[in-house]
Amino acid sequence: MSSKSVASLYFPNEPKEPTVVASHAKSDAEKAQIGKVFDNRGIYFVADYEKSQGNYIADVDGNVYLDVYAQIASIPLGYNNPALIETAKSDKMIRAIVDRPATGNFPGADINEIIGEILKVAPKGQDKVWSGLSGADANELAFKAAFFWYQAKKRGYNTQFSQEELDSVMKNEAPGSPDLAILSFERGFHGRLFASGSTTCSKPIHKLDMPSFKWPKAEFPSYKYPLDKYTEENKKEDERCLKIVDDIIANNKIPVAAVLIEPIQSEGGDNHASAEFFQGLRDITLKHGSLLIVDEVQTGVGATGIMWAHERFNLQPPPDLVTFSKKFQSAGYFFHDPEIIPNFAYRQFNTWCGDPARMILAGAIGQEVVKHDLVKRTAEVGDYLYSKLEKLAEKYPSYIRDLRGKNRGTFIAWSLENSEARNKFLSDMKTVGVNIGGCADDSVRLRPTLIFEEKHADILVAAIDKLLSTY
Amino acid sequence: MSSKSVASLYFPNEPKEPTVVASHAKSDAEKAQIGKVFDNRGIYFVADYEKSQGNYIADVDGNVYLDVYAQIASIPLGYNNPALIETAKSDKMIRAIVDRPATGNFPGADINEIIGEILKVAPKGQDKVWSGLSGADANELAFKAAFFWYQAKKRGYNTQFSQEELDSVMKNEAPGSPDLAILSFERGFHGRLFASGSTTCSKPIHKLDMPSFKWPKAEFPSYKYPLDKYTEENKKEDERCLKIVDDIIANNKIPVAAVLIEPIQSEGGDNHASAEFFQGLRDITLKHGSLLIVDEVQTGVGATGIMWAHERFNLQPPPDLVTFSKKFQSAGYFFHDPEIIPNFAYRQFNTWCGDPARMILAGAIGQEVVKHDLVKRTAEVGDYLYSKLEKLAEKYPSYIRDLRGKNRGTFIAWSLENSEARNKFLSDMKTVGVNIGGCADDSVRLRPTLIFEEKHADILVAAIDKLLSTY
């Protein structure tokens, strides 16, 4: 285990431990005020970002929590990271903020450098990028690319559209607007807009009352834990689920242009699947002429102990599109096949085509991650934390069930008995100084920053122990 | 006419005129480089934003163009505006960049102030906001709000979902995922994601090969010009088009939850309609229990000589939702009815719920617009420019047809004979030092900044005259 503390390097004054003042009066008052102009019902607390440091988030009442949720898995290098503050103060950033370009028409002279920094940490085999604004946006842009590709393949990459296509599309009718599907997985989460929402399948609240595309869902493997005890059962589960995918693509009424999957189903409960399952999926997409889109919105940028979680599967050939957002503070998709670039201009296009300000930040995040070897450190810290949680699971078996994320960095989760027990646990953790989040209905997910270290893991484990000892 | 030059105040060194070096070698070379990592086919030129000032955009070859396109109508206060640079350098902005919050869960203590600044310039009658990331995103978020509202109204605002709804939505089936429609207009543009794309109806290239929702389109009035000559004909056109809307909502197979319209159809050709038409539309939506969503993505924030273009119609009651983006450098929708807030938490939600960095900028833009009375100035400059263009239209009637935008600030457009003539004109304007954009197939649209003044109008008019004299 390395003794290097990048957290101390960045944050010499990072708090040594949480502060719990146990009052939420100011936060509650401000939350009520916010309700007058904005939907405030999801607010846990009103934060004081000026006083937040590294792995610690402060609220307006003076509570300072160890944050293992990190803005729903999206803060990469800690609050008020000095390297990113330098980036935010740079002339390049200021221009990107003030002179936001329509990047598809009038990119700035620095766009190659900005994209180049992002590509330095791209998944292996991916050498191009298209930029978007959020995880949902990134996924929908990837869907567009997949549909364009699928139809161009049928029509001929350089073949012009027919008059019938040009006319019918303006009426939202085939053949110009064809019925094509994205196949996704039960328990998957890919966003909450209409097409991304049609692929999301983790909780009803994400999509109730929204019209949807009638796109199919396959089953994601449900493994038995601990994994090393149930090797055979889990292998059969892989085979069962792959067969479902194969059958759907072969028989679905609407052609499946692409299969969309998370390397680890994150919002849906930290559900893992094997490298064999993913390679099987890759093989099936090749067999049927569908694309493979890997959604790395939550898993990407190091938290699983590898830069991009799907790289662990060493897929051959690599996925056709890989979407990103969250910890990259920017969004879009990586790809490598030139034919994923739409066959004509102005097909994948919009006013801003991303946000260079956020892309500059992504490049800086990538640089810091590489410079401080944070992916390796996160793998080490994750192993340390996992082994401590394993012991805690022995002590509190009904509160720490199906511990998941072994050898997956700090991307760790476990289940409780039910939704009520889980929600109480999440809420109670604030009383011992930790801000922590859930996934699925009954699970807890750890999503700390990439500078979460052994000392923070110790505080987290002690806090869980302290709380569970009172249950 | 005011003689105040806010442009000179902001930009003492703004170029006095364009510089045309007539070479594009560097720009072409950089464009080719960009093609290795990004789709480069929409690139007009590679810009040098460091050297761009006020109303002038520089390219990497040293050409300096008067910019009346302004990043597809999205630069509000000129390139490198010093007031916005101050905002970009502020601690508040730096924190918003570096510590991007999940605003729905952990808003910063300054969120009320940030939203408050935006609401200071909100459309009359609108006192709440929900934040998004782009015009397409803003519209789709508004669709979600409309669908939630529509179903909650049927179900009862506080009634829980049925088990059948909870089960069916996970299969993308009714009743949990109902068939509901947004009614939009032919020639309208509302974005290029899947639901927004289903409402967009200006050019096939925006949506070919994309699956779509089978949502209906009504006809937007097609007026005869000049308007004062064809009052009766245009009134009949209003009535004809309103009847179509009324019939569609009454008879459409899929219930119409909301009607979506631009105050001026912008991408689709700068098509105008009367206040009577818009009030008629408001009345029809009330009659049928549908919402009215006004898409101010391109028309909003002053360019039409009023802060929000639909305010000119003085609609009673005001629209239910008003979407914004572009010149506000931020995105989202305004609303006023508390029942537009979804009846349960986590329905309108996503990781970031907008971007406070861009929202801070929107507030600063609003402040500057008010401080310098830029809406009134834009109205004045627009009248000045329009009258000059009217004279030019007499001189070159086949190149300046159907001049549109009288008393609509600088939001001015005209048509040419056909697409080829228009494209040649747009391209040739660079040879006389002007960066200018098109709309529809055959039209030119002026979309300068809000600090475009009489002196800039003179340069623009002289450049057009110079070019057309060679045709």
PDB file of N, CA and C in Angstrom, chain A residues 248-328:
ATOM      1  N   ILE A 248     -33.796 -11.569 -28.397  1.00  0.00           N
ATOM      2  CA  ILE A 248     -34.478 -10.283 -28.637  1.00  0.00           C
ATOM      3  C   ILE A 248     -33.991  -9.674 -29.946  1.00  0.00           C
ATOM      4  N   ILE A 249     -32.677  -9.626 -30.130  1.00  0.00           N
ATOM      5  CA  ILE A 249     -32.174  -8.984 -31.360  1.00  0.00           C
ATOM      6  C   ILE A 249     -32.649  -9.754 -32.591  1.00  0.00           C
ATOM      7  N   ALA A 250     -32.658 -11.061 -32.485  1.00  0.00           N
ATOM      8  CA  ALA A 250     -33.072 -11.872 -33.642  1.00  0.00           C
ATOM      9  C   ALA A 250     -34.552 -11.695 -33.955  1.00  0.00           C
ATOM     10  N   ASN A 251     -35.363 -11.512 -32.922  1.00  0.00           N
ATOM     11  CA  ASN A 251     -36.818 -11.592 -33.126  1.00  0.00           C
ATOM     12  C   ASN A 251     -37.588 -10.302 -32.882  1.00  0.00           C
ATOM     13  N   ASN A 252     -36.925  -9.277 -32.384  1.00  0.00           N
ATOM     14  CA  ASN A 252     -37.682  -8.077 -32.027  1.00  0.00           C
ATOM     15  C   ASN A 252     -38.347  -7.483 -33.263  1.00  0.00           C
ATOM     16  N   LYS A 253     -39.577  -7.036 -33.104  1.00  0.00           N
ATOM     17  CA  LYS A 253     -40.339  -6.469 -34.209  1.00  0.00           C
ATOM     18  C   LYS A 253     -39.613  -5.246 -34.770  1.00  0.00           C
ATOM     19  N   ILE A 254     -39.066  -4.451 -33.861  1.00  0.00           N
ATOM     20  CA  ILE A 254     -38.318  -3.255 -34.265  1.00  0.00           C
ATOM     21  C   ILE A 254     -36.827  -3.619 -34.290  1.00  0.00           C
ATOM     22  N   PRO A 255     -36.132  -3.349 -35.410  1.00  0.00           N
ATOM     23  CA  PRO A 255     -34.708  -3.709 -35.461  1.00  0.00           C
ATOM     24  C   PRO A 255     -33.894  -3.033 -34.348  1.00  0.00           C
ATOM     25  N   VAL A 256     -32.985  -3.785 -33.768  1.00  0.00           N
ATOM     26  CA  VAL A 256     -32.147  -3.267 -32.680  1.00  0.00           C
ATOM     27  C   VAL A 256     -30.864  -2.688 -33.282  1.00  0.00           C
ATOM     28  N   ALA A 257     -30.772  -1.372 -33.319  1.00  0.00           N
ATOM     29  CA  ALA A 257     -29.598  -0.718 -33.898  1.00  0.00           C
ATOM     30  C   ALA A 257     -28.403  -0.809 -32.961  1.00  0.00           C
ATOM     31  N   ALA A 258     -28.672  -0.823 -31.656  1.00  0.00           N
ATOM     32  CA  ALA A 258     -27.554  -0.864 -30.702  1.00  0.00           C
ATOM     33  C   ALA A 258     -28.001  -1.453 -29.379  1.00  0.00           C
ATOM     34  N   VAL A 259     -27.034  -2.053 -28.697  1.00  0.00           N
ATOM     35  CA  VAL A 259     -27.233  -2.534 -27.332  1.00  0.00           C
ATOM     36  C   VAL A 259     -26.518  -1.551 -26.405  1.00  0.00           C
ATOM     37  N   LEU A 260     -27.223  -1.166 -25.353  1.00  0.00           N
ATOM     38  CA  LEU A 260     -26.720  -0.148 -24.414  1.00  0.00           C
ATOM     39  C   LEU A 260     -26.577  -0.777 -23.038  1.00  0.00           C
ATOM     40  N   ILE A 261     -25.404  -0.637 -22.437  1.00  0.00           N
ATOM     41  CA  ILE A 261     -25.213  -1.270 -21.130  1.00  0.00           C
ATOM     42  C   ILE A 261     -24.197  -0.511 -20.280  1.00  0.00           C
ATOM     43  N   GLU A 262     -24.399  -0.532 -18.981  1.00  0.00           N
ATOM     44  CA  GLU A 262     -23.405  -0.010 -18.037  1.00  0.00           C
ATOM     45  C   GLU A 262     -22.444  -1.136 -17.648  1.00  0.00           C
ATOM     46  N   PRO A 263     -21.168  -0.845 -17.495  1.00  0.00           N
ATOM     47  CA  PRO A 263     -20.212  -1.872 -17.060  1.00  0.00           C
ATOM     48  C   PRO A 263     -20.568  -2.400 -15.664  1.00  0.00           C
ATOM     49  N   ILE A 264     -21.097  -1.526 -14.828  1.00  0.00           N
ATOM     50  CA  ILE A 264     -21.686  -1.907 -13.545  1.00  0.00           C
ATOM     51  C   ILE A 264     -22.986  -1.117 -13.459  1.00  0.00           C
ATOM     52  N   GLN A 265     -24.111  -1.796 -13.307  1.00  0.00           N
ATOM     53  CA  GLN A 265     -25.375  -1.056 -13.190  1.00  0.00           C
ATOM     54  C   GLN A 265     -25.347  -0.271 -11.885  1.00  0.00           C
ATOM     55  N   SER A 266     -25.321   1.032 -11.971  1.00  0.00           N
ATOM     56  CA  SER A 266     -24.970   1.846 -10.806  1.00  0.00           C
ATOM     57  C   SER A 266     -26.202   2.322 -10.049  1.00  0.00           C
ATOM     58  N   GLU A 267     -27.032   3.122 -10.699  1.00  0.00           N
ATOM     59  CA  GLU A 267     -28.244   3.587 -10.038  1.00  0.00           C
ATOM     60  C   GLU A 267     -29.117   2.385  -9.675  1.00  0.00           C
ATOM     61  N   GLY A 268     -29.066   1.376 -10.506  1.00  0.00           N
ATOM     62  CA  GLY A 268     -29.927   0.204 -10.343  1.00  0.00           C
ATOM     63  C   GLY A 268     -29.479  -0.771  -9.278  1.00  0.00           C
ATOM     64  N   GLY A 269     -28.404  -0.464  -8.538  1.00  0.00           N
ATOM     65  CA  GLY A 269     -28.065  -1.331  -7.419  1.00  0.00           C
ATOM     66  C   GLY A 269     -26.637  -1.851  -7.381  1.00  0.00           C
ATOM     67  N   ASP A 270     -25.732  -1.284  -8.188  1.00  0.00           N
ATOM     68  CA  ASP A 270     -24.375  -1.816  -8.287  1.00  0.00           C
ATOM     69  C   ASP A 270     -24.422  -3.303  -8.606  1.00  0.00           C
ATOM     70  N   ASN A 271     -25.006  -3.593  -9.751  1.00  0.00           N
ATOM     71  CA  ASN A 271     -25.080  -4.963 -10.225  1.00  0.00           C
ATOM     72  C   ASN A 271     -23.906  -5.208 -11.159  1.00  0.00           C
ATOM     73  N   HIS A 272     -23.144  -6.237 -10.840  1.00  0.00           N
ATOM     74  CA  HIS A 272     -21.935  -6.550 -11.606  1.00  0.00           C
ATOM     75  C   HIS A 272     -22.190  -7.705 -12.558  1.00  0.00           C
ATOM     76  N   ALA A 273     -21.417  -7.738 -13.642  1.00  0.00           N
ATOM     77  CA  ALA A 273     -21.444  -8.908 -14.523  1.00  0.00           C
ATOM     78  C   ALA A 273     -20.010  -9.189 -14.966  1.00  0.00           C
ATOM     79  N   SER A 274     -19.798 -10.399 -15.408  1.00  0.00           N
ATOM     80  CA  SER A 274     -18.425 -10.864 -15.687  1.00  0.00           C
ATOM     81  C   SER A 274     -17.908 -10.358 -17.027  1.00  0.00           C
ATOM     82  N   ALA A 275     -16.580 -10.426 -17.181  1.00  0.00           N
ATOM     83  CA  ALA A 275     -15.952 -10.112 -18.472  1.00  0.00           C
ATOM     84  C   ALA A 275     -16.498 -11.033 -19.555  1.00  0.00           C
ATOM     85  N   GLU A 276     -16.766 -12.281 -19.196  1.00  0.00           N
ATOM     86  CA  GLU A 276     -17.291 -13.244 -20.170  1.00  0.00           C
ATOM     87  C   GLU A 276     -18.671 -12.799 -20.664  1.00  0.00           C
ATOM     88  N   PHE A 277     -19.487 -12.309 -19.744  1.00  0.00           N
ATOM     89  CA  PHE A 277     -20.797 -11.814 -20.157  1.00  0.00           C
ATOM     90  C   PHE A 277     -20.650 -10.664 -21.152  1.00  0.00           C
ATOM     91  N   PHE A 278     -19.768  -9.736 -20.820  1.00  0.00           N
ATOM     92  CA  PHE A 278     -19.612  -8.569 -21.698  1.00  0.00           C
ATOM     93  C   PHE A 278     -19.018  -8.951 -23.058  1.00  0.00           C
ATOM     94  N   GLN A 279     -18.065  -9.882 -23.054  1.00  0.00           N
ATOM     95  CA  GLN A 279     -17.525 -10.315 -24.351  1.00  0.00           C
ATOM     96  C   GLN A 279     -18.604 -11.056 -25.144  1.00  0.00           C
ATOM     97  N   GLY A 280     -19.425 -11.808 -24.435  1.00  0.00           N
ATOM     98  CA  GLY A 280     -20.535 -12.490 -25.102  1.00  0.00           C
ATOM     99  C   GLY A 280     -21.475 -11.493 -25.762  1.00  0.00           C
ATOM    100  N   LEU A 281     -21.717 -10.414 -25.063  1.00  0.00           N
ATOM    101  CA  LEU A 281     -22.563  -9.350 -25.584  1.00  0.00           C
ATOM    102  C   LEU A 281     -21.932  -8.715 -26.827  1.00  0.00           C
ATOM    103  N   ARG A 282     -20.635  -8.454 -26.719  1.00  0.00           N
ATOM    104  CA  ARG A 282     -19.899  -7.899 -27.868  1.00  0.00           C
ATOM    105  C   ARG A 282     -20.041  -8.832 -29.071  1.00  0.00           C
ATOM    106  N   ASP A 283     -19.904 -10.121 -28.841  1.00  0.00           N
ATOM    107  CA  ASP A 283     -19.997 -11.095 -29.933  1.00  0.00           C
ATOM    108  C   ASP A 283     -21.403 -11.098 -30.551  1.00  0.00           C
ATOM    109  N   ILE A 284     -22.404 -11.027 -29.700  1.00  0.00           N
ATOM    110  CA  ILE A 284     -23.789 -11.041 -30.207  1.00  0.00           C
ATOM    111  C   ILE A 284     -24.076  -9.807 -31.059  1.00  0.00           C
ATOM    112  N   THR A 285     -23.596  -8.655 -30.620  1.00  0.00           N
ATOM    113  CA  THR A 285     -23.837  -7.431 -31.416  1.00  0.00           C
ATOM    114  C   THR A 285     -23.151  -7.554 -32.770  1.00  0.00           C
ATOM    115  N   LEU A 286     -21.948  -8.114 -32.792  1.00  0.00           N
ATOM    116  CA  LEU A 286     -21.250  -8.289 -34.078  1.00  0.00           C
ATOM    117  C   LEU A 286     -22.019  -9.252 -34.981  1.00  0.00           C
ATOM    118  N   LYS A 287     -22.494 -10.321 -34.378  1.00  0.00           N
ATOM    119  CA  LYS A 287     -23.238 -11.335 -35.142  1.00  0.00           C
ATOM    120  C   LYS A 287     -24.468 -10.727 -35.820  1.00  0.00           C
ATOM    121  N   HIS A 288     -25.150  -9.827 -35.095  1.00  0.00           N
ATOM    122  CA  HIS A 288     -26.406  -9.289 -35.634  1.00  0.00           C
ATOM    123  C   HIS A 288     -26.233  -7.949 -36.357  1.00  0.00           C
ATOM    124  N   GLY A 289     -25.025  -7.396 -36.344  1.00  0.00           N
ATOM    125  CA  GLY A 289     -24.836  -6.091 -36.975  1.00  0.00           C
ATOM    126  C   GLY A 289     -25.455  -4.947 -36.189  1.00  0.00           C
ATOM    127  N   SER A 290     -25.418  -5.076 -34.871  1.00  0.00           N
ATOM    128  CA  SER A 290     -25.836  -3.961 -34.009  1.00  0.00           C
ATOM    129  C   SER A 290     -24.586  -3.353 -33.375  1.00  0.00           C
ATOM    130  N   LEU A 291     -24.705  -2.127 -32.914  1.00  0.00           N
ATOM    131  CA  LEU A 291     -23.569  -1.502 -32.235  1.00  0.00           C
ATOM    132  C   LEU A 291     -23.627  -1.802 -30.735  1.00  0.00           C
ATOM    133  N   LEU A 292     -22.485  -1.660 -30.087  1.00  0.00           N
ATOM    134  CA  LEU A 292     -22.421  -1.791 -28.629  1.00  0.00           C
ATOM    135  C   LEU A 292     -22.065  -0.426 -28.033  1.00  0.00           C
ATOM    136  N   ILE A 293     -22.991   0.109 -27.250  1.00  0.00           N
ATOM    137  CA  ILE A 293     -22.761   1.387 -26.557  1.00  0.00           C
ATOM    138  C   ILE A 293     -22.543   1.085 -25.078  1.00  0.00           C
ATOM    139  N   VAL A 294     -21.394   1.470 -24.555  1.00  0.00           N
ATOM    140  CA  VAL A 294     -21.128   1.275 -23.133  1.00  0.00           C
ATOM    141  C   VAL A 294     -21.307   2.611 -22.412  1.00  0.00           C
ATOM    142  N   ASP A 295     -22.209   2.625 -21.449  1.00  0.00           N
ATOM    143  CA  ASP A 295     -22.538   3.835 -20.701  1.00  0.00           C
ATOM    144  C   ASP A 295     -21.623   3.914 -19.476  1.00  0.00           C
ATOM    145  N   GLU A 296     -20.595   4.755 -19.590  1.00  0.00           N
ATOM    146  CA  GLU A 296     -19.634   4.916 -18.490  1.00  0.00           C
ATOM    147  C   GLU A 296     -19.893   6.213 -17.724  1.00  0.00           C
ATOM    148  N   VAL A 297     -21.130   6.687 -17.767  1.00  0.00           N
ATOM    149  CA  VAL A 297     -21.442   7.967 -17.126  1.00  0.00           C
ATOM    150  C   VAL A 297     -21.079   7.923 -15.639  1.00  0.00           C
ATOM    151  N   GLN A 298     -21.453   6.863 -14.963  1.00  0.00           N
ATOM    152  CA  GLN A 298     -21.158   6.783 -13.526  1.00  0.00           C
ATOM    153  C   GLN A 298     -19.881   6.007 -13.229  1.00  0.00           C
ATOM    154  N   THR A 299     -19.563   5.023 -14.062  1.00  0.00           N
ATOM    155  CA  THR A 299     -18.412   4.172 -13.778  1.00  0.00           C
ATOM    156  C   THR A 299     -17.096   4.752 -14.278  1.00  0.00           C
ATOM    157  N   GLY A 300     -17.161   5.709 -15.201  1.00  0.00           N
ATOM    158  CA  GLY A 300     -15.946   6.208 -15.845  1.00  0.00           C
ATOM    159  C   GLY A 300     -15.074   7.058 -14.935  1.00  0.00           C
ATOM    160  N   VAL A 301     -13.844   7.271 -15.363  1.00  0.00           N
ATOM    161  CA  VAL A 301     -12.874   8.143 -14.711  1.00  0.00           C
ATOM    162  C   VAL A 301     -12.461   7.631 -13.316  1.00  0.00           C
ATOM    163  N   GLY A 302     -12.026   6.379 -13.319  1.00  0.00           N
ATOM    164  CA  GLY A 302     -11.181   5.909 -12.221  1.00  0.00           C
ATOM    165  C   GLY A 302     -11.762   5.281 -10.984  1.00  0.00           C
ATOM    166  N   ALA A 303     -13.021   5.562 -10.659  1.00  0.00           N
ATOM    167  CA  ALA A 303     -13.516   5.131  -9.352  1.00  0.00           C
ATOM    168  C   ALA A 303     -13.529   3.613  -9.178  1.00  0.00           C
ATOM    169  N   THR A 304     -13.606   2.868 -10.272  1.00  0.00           N
ATOM    170  CA  THR A 304     -13.641   1.402 -10.137  1.00  0.00           C
ATOM    171  C   THR A 304     -12.245   0.801 -10.109  1.00  0.00           C
ATOM    172  N   GLY A 305     -11.222   1.648 -10.001  1.00  0.00           N
ATOM    173  CA  GLY A 305      -9.857   1.143  -9.926  1.00  0.00           C
ATOM    174  C   GLY A 305      -9.213   0.921 -11.282  1.00  0.00           C
ATOM    175  N   ILE A 306      -9.906   1.366 -12.321  1.00  0.00           N
ATOM    176  CA  ILE A 306      -9.374   1.375 -13.682  1.00  0.00           C
ATOM    177  C   ILE A 306     -10.003   2.617 -14.314  1.00  0.00           C
ATOM    178  N   MET A 307      -9.335   3.218 -15.311  1.00  0.00           N
ATOM    179  CA  MET A 307      -9.843   4.504 -15.798  1.00  0.00           C
ATOM    180  C   MET A 307     -11.283   4.378 -16.296  1.00  0.00           C
ATOM    181  N   TRP A 308     -11.539   3.381 -17.126  1.00  0.00           N
ATOM    182  CA  TRP A 308     -12.894   3.132 -17.635  1.00  0.00           C
ATOM    183  C   TRP A 308     -13.246   1.693 -17.277  1.00  0.00           C
ATOM    184  N   ALA A 309     -14.362   1.512 -16.628  1.00  0.00           N
ATOM    185  CA  ALA A 309     -14.686   0.209 -16.043  1.00  0.00           C
ATOM    186  C   ALA A 309     -14.719  -0.905 -17.080  1.00  0.00           C
ATOM    187  N   HIS A 310     -15.151  -0.602 -18.305  1.00  0.00           N
ATOM    188  CA  HIS A 310     -15.259  -1.686 -19.294  1.00  0.00           C
ATOM    189  C   HIS A 310     -13.895  -2.147 -19.784  1.00  0.00           C
ATOM    190  N   GLU A 311     -12.840  -1.336 -19.546  1.00  0.00           N
ATOM    191  CA  GLU A 311     -11.509  -1.760 -19.991  1.00  0.00           C
ATOM    192  C   GLU A 311     -11.070  -3.024 -19.268  1.00  0.00           C
ATOM    193  N   ARG A 312     -11.615  -3.260 -18.097  1.00  0.00           N
ATOM    194  CA  ARG A 312     -11.300  -4.455 -17.339  1.00  0.00           C
ATOM    195  C   ARG A 312     -11.734  -5.723 -18.099  1.00  0.00           C
ATOM    196  N   PHE A 313     -12.729  -5.570 -18.964  1.00  0.00           N
ATOM    197  CA  PHE A 313     -13.229  -6.737 -19.700  1.00  0.00           C
ATOM    198  C   PHE A 313     -12.392  -7.026 -20.951  1.00  0.00           C
ATOM    199  N   ASN A 314     -11.537  -6.064 -21.301  1.00  0.00           N
ATOM    200  CA  ASN A 314     -10.663  -6.240 -22.469  1.00  0.00           C
ATOM    201  C   ASN A 314     -11.444  -6.712 -23.702  1.00  0.00           C
ATOM    202  N   LEU A 315     -12.551  -6.044 -23.986  1.00  0.00           N
ATOM    203  CA  LEU A 315     -13.436  -6.446 -25.085  1.00  0.00           C
ATOM    204  C   LEU A 315     -12.730  -6.377 -26.425  1.00  0.00           C
ATOM    205  N   GLN A 316     -12.951  -7.405 -27.239  1.00  0.00           N
ATOM    206  CA  GLN A 316     -12.390  -7.471 -28.589  1.00  0.00           C
ATOM    207  C   GLN A 316     -13.510  -7.650 -29.596  1.00  0.00           C
ATOM    208  N   PRO A 317     -13.687  -6.749 -30.541  1.00  0.00           N
ATOM    209  CA  PRO A 317     -13.106  -5.407 -30.599  1.00  0.00           C
ATOM    210  C   PRO A 317     -13.708  -4.501 -29.525  1.00  0.00           C
ATOM    211  N   PRO A 318     -13.105  -3.328 -29.281  1.00  0.00           N
ATOM    212  CA  PRO A 318     -13.627  -2.420 -28.255  1.00  0.00           C
ATOM    213  C   PRO A 318     -15.055  -1.967 -28.590  1.00  0.00           C
ATOM    214  N   PRO A 319     -15.777  -1.465 -27.606  1.00  0.00           N
ATOM    215  CA  PRO A 319     -17.151  -0.992 -27.859  1.00  0.00           C
ATOM    216  C   PRO A 319     -17.162   0.063 -28.962  1.00  0.00           C
ATOM    217  N   ASP A 320     -18.303   0.190 -29.625  1.00  0.00           N
ATOM    218  CA  ASP A 320     -18.409   1.154 -30.719  1.00  0.00           C
ATOM    219  C   ASP A 320     -18.536   2.583 -30.211  1.00  0.00           C
ATOM    220  N   LEU A 321     -19.263   2.738 -29.109  1.00  0.00           N
ATOM    221  CA  LEU A 321     -19.385   4.070 -28.495  1.00  0.00           C
ATOM    222  C   LEU A 321     -19.306   3.910 -26.990  1.00  0.00           C
ATOM    223  N   VAL A 322     -18.636   4.845 -26.348  1.00  0.00           N
ATOM    224  CA  VAL A 322     -18.533   4.860 -24.887  1.00  0.00           C
ATOM    225  C   VAL A 322     -18.960   6.239 -24.411  1.00  0.00           C
ATOM    226  N   THR A 323     -20.043   6.303 -23.640  1.00  0.00           N
ATOM    227  CA  THR A 323     -20.524   7.619 -23.187  1.00  0.00           C
ATOM    228  C   THR A 323     -19.937   7.960 -21.820  1.00  0.00           C
ATOM    229  N   PHE A 324     -19.803   9.260 -21.566  1.00  0.00           N
ATOM    230  CA  PHE A 324     -19.214   9.725 -20.303  1.00  0.00           C
ATOM    231  C   PHE A 324     -19.892  11.005 -19.832  1.00  0.00           C
ATOM    232  N   SER A 325     -19.730  11.288 -18.546  1.00  0.00           N
ATOM    233  CA  SER A 325     -20.221  12.538 -17.954  1.00  0.00           C
ATOM    234  C   SER A 325     -19.697  12.594 -16.515  1.00  0.00           C
ATOM    235  N   LYS A 326     -20.520  12.958 -15.565  1.00  0.00           N
ATOM    236  CA  LYS A 326     -20.243  12.944 -14.121  1.00  0.00           C
ATOM    237  C   LYS A 326     -18.806  13.353 -13.744  1.00  0.00           C
ATOM    238  N   LYS A 327     -17.956  12.402 -13.371  1.00  0.00           N
ATOM    239  CA  LYS A 327     -16.625  12.756 -12.851  1.00  0.00           C
ATOM    240  C   LYS A 327     -15.767  13.498 -13.864  1.00  0.00           C
ATOM    241  N   PHE A 328     -16.141  13.451 -15.125  1.00  0.00           N
ATOM    242  CA  PHE A 328     -15.411  14.211 -16.135  1.00  0.00           C
ATOM    243  C   PHE A 328     -15.930  15.648 -16.206  1.00  0.00           C
TER     244      PHE A 328
END
